[in-house]
XYZ file of C-alpha atoms in Angstrom:
193
model
C -32.359 13.447 -7.977
C -35.249 12.631 -5.655
C -36.087 9.378 -7.401
C -32.522 8.137 -6.907
C -32.587 9.132 -3.197
C -35.832 7.189 -2.744
C -34.427 4.110 -4.391
C -31.253 4.319 -2.300
C -33.371 4.499 0.926
C -35.514 1.553 -0.279
C -32.755 -0.669 -1.621
C -29.403 0.463 -0.138
C -27.919 -1.641 2.600
C -25.597 0.058 5.169
C -22.826 -2.321 5.841
C -20.895 0.018 8.155
C -20.417 3.699 8.818
C -18.147 3.754 5.765
C -19.784 1.269 3.332
C -23.180 1.443 1.508
C -24.154 -1.477 -0.631
C -26.086 -0.511 -3.778
C -26.028 -3.878 -5.609
C -29.617 -3.591 -6.627
C -29.062 -0.217 -8.339
C -25.487 0.168 -9.438
C -23.133 -2.643 -8.677
C -24.797 -5.939 -9.599
C -28.263 -5.388 -10.968
C -29.040 -2.365 -13.212
C -32.327 -0.653 -13.641
C -32.152 0.499 -17.314
C -34.850 3.223 -16.962
C -33.203 4.801 -13.864
C -29.781 4.481 -15.461
C -30.942 6.377 -18.593
C -32.543 9.014 -16.430
C -29.251 9.468 -14.612
C -27.466 9.644 -17.966
C -29.876 12.488 -19.045
C -29.290 14.352 -15.847
C -25.468 14.256 -16.189
C -25.702 15.119 -19.928
C -27.798 18.173 -19.060
C -25.248 19.278 -16.493
C -22.251 18.932 -18.858
C -23.801 19.512 -22.281
C -22.206 22.871 -22.731
C -18.684 21.558 -21.894
C -17.894 20.373 -25.428
C -17.402 16.765 -24.390
C -15.804 14.546 -26.991
C -15.494 11.398 -24.917
C -16.904 9.903 -21.683
C -14.520 7.825 -19.539
C -15.172 5.542 -16.598
C -13.617 2.665 -14.702
C -14.893 -0.912 -15.230
C -17.251 -2.271 -14.231
C -19.727 -0.449 -12.033
C -19.327 2.913 -13.774
C -20.013 1.539 -17.231
C -23.856 1.593 -17.334
C -24.281 5.192 -16.239
C -21.280 6.368 -18.285
C -22.900 4.643 -21.269
C -26.159 6.463 -20.701
C -24.289 9.753 -20.523
C -22.272 9.040 -23.654
C -25.476 8.013 -25.475
C -27.174 11.292 -24.450
C -24.159 13.347 -25.487
C -23.572 11.348 -28.723
C -19.928 10.634 -27.937
C -17.863 7.501 -27.453
C -17.488 5.833 -24.102
C -14.010 4.639 -22.990
C -13.509 2.589 -19.891
C -10.321 2.007 -17.931
C -9.693 -1.715 -17.733
C -8.744 -3.315 -14.390
C -7.330 -6.504 -15.913
C -4.792 -7.004 -18.678
C -5.847 -9.261 -21.500
C -3.853 -10.926 -24.223
C -5.153 -8.246 -26.616
C -4.286 -5.324 -24.348
C -2.308 -2.403 -25.749
C 1.250 -2.962 -24.310
C 1.790 0.811 -24.410
C -1.462 1.711 -22.646
C -1.651 4.477 -20.025
C -1.498 2.664 -16.704
C -1.899 3.709 -13.029
C -1.752 1.581 -9.898
C -4.674 2.385 -7.558
C -6.047 1.029 -4.380
C -9.696 -0.118 -4.319
C -11.675 0.975 -1.287
C -14.398 -1.667 -1.658
C -12.215 -4.476 -2.804
C -9.375 -3.785 -0.339
C -6.666 -4.476 -2.963
C -4.421 -2.576 -5.250
C -4.977 -2.864 -9.021
C -3.713 -1.405 -12.208
C -6.168 0.547 -14.366
C -5.288 0.884 -18.068
C -6.533 2.956 -21.008
C -5.298 2.345 -24.550
C -3.614 5.282 -26.154
C -5.757 4.482 -29.151
C -8.913 5.744 -27.423
C -7.832 8.934 -25.628
C -6.141 11.852 -27.425
C -4.679 15.162 -26.584
C -7.387 17.094 -28.386
C -10.221 15.355 -26.389
C -12.422 17.056 -23.890
C -13.193 14.252 -21.458
C -16.055 13.836 -19.020
C -15.347 11.294 -16.231
C -18.423 9.509 -14.914
C -18.391 6.962 -11.997
C -20.830 5.258 -9.662
C -19.579 6.068 -6.175
C -16.730 8.130 -4.822
C -15.330 7.368 -1.416
C -11.550 8.037 -1.025
C -11.148 8.802 -4.686
C -8.138 6.621 -5.393
C -9.450 5.209 -8.656
C -10.680 8.655 -9.727
C -7.267 10.152 -9.130
C -5.774 7.372 -11.188
C -8.082 8.103 -14.074
C -7.323 11.806 -13.761
C -3.590 11.116 -13.993
C -4.139 9.083 -17.114
C -6.084 11.918 -18.680
C -3.386 14.387 -17.761
C -0.691 12.192 -19.251
C -2.671 11.853 -22.489
C -2.744 15.658 -22.849
C -6.518 15.634 -23.027
C -8.645 18.065 -21.064
C -10.803 16.861 -18.224
C -13.939 19.045 -18.328
C -15.638 17.547 -15.309
C -16.379 14.583 -13.087
C -19.948 13.248 -12.598
C -20.631 10.785 -9.772
C -23.858 9.072 -8.927
C -23.226 8.868 -5.165
C -20.743 11.115 -3.356
C -19.834 10.027 0.153
C -19.267 13.473 1.573
C -17.698 11.990 4.833
C -14.827 10.612 2.814
C -12.249 12.847 1.133
C -12.467 11.663 -2.482
C -14.712 14.353 -4.082
C -13.215 17.136 -2.001
C -9.689 16.319 -3.139
C -10.817 16.406 -6.785
C -12.636 19.712 -6.296
C -9.422 21.070 -4.753
C -7.713 20.325 -8.035
C -10.151 22.730 -9.749
C -12.102 19.968 -11.455
C -15.889 20.549 -11.536
C -17.590 17.686 -9.642
C -21.318 17.029 -10.026
C -22.978 14.397 -7.725
C -26.505 13.191 -8.315
C -26.776 12.275 -4.619
C -24.556 13.387 -1.725
C -24.540 11.204 1.460
C -23.483 12.993 4.610
C -23.427 10.025 6.958
C -24.111 6.317 7.337
C -23.857 6.372 11.130
C -26.093 4.043 13.189
C -27.168 2.256 10.028
C -29.016 5.232 8.681
C -28.547 6.984 5.320
C -28.349 10.727 5.759
C -28.354 12.820 2.625
C -26.482 16.138 2.282
C -28.587 18.535 0.297
C -26.092 21.348 0.335
C -25.298 22.495 -3.167
C -21.619 22.434 -4.174
């Protein structure tokens, strides 16, 4: 998506050769028009997959996943990172490290919202090492549902996350692929996967 690349170049802040801050686009402030455009793009890529639910991880994945679910006309489920008093005590749960937060958290999905007959599309904002993604994939597998694909707004190709998911045979679609953040410069990878 050329418009997304342009916005990343204009608004992204390279923190290090491993970290790109996209708070103005994905992680703190949301551009509704761009988000809906991303949702339409993912929906077009996965429309023929028979998706019955979209899943993501709170909180940065929610806006784009919502746009995709809206376009596909299916429910959105998000994995919670914090237990509440109302949480399902029998929820699917996985312990995952967070690359950007530098901590380990539990992600939880209520058994009420994911079923063995579901065809699930997983949407997320950024994939680096893929720990949270692998946690969601384990939850989907334990539920008996079928994961039809994984859509990510930004794939950091220089980290192993998306590659390890592709190696599991899961279709991965990235709207933007970043090859490098070296020397404070965003270098896109335009090779098709």
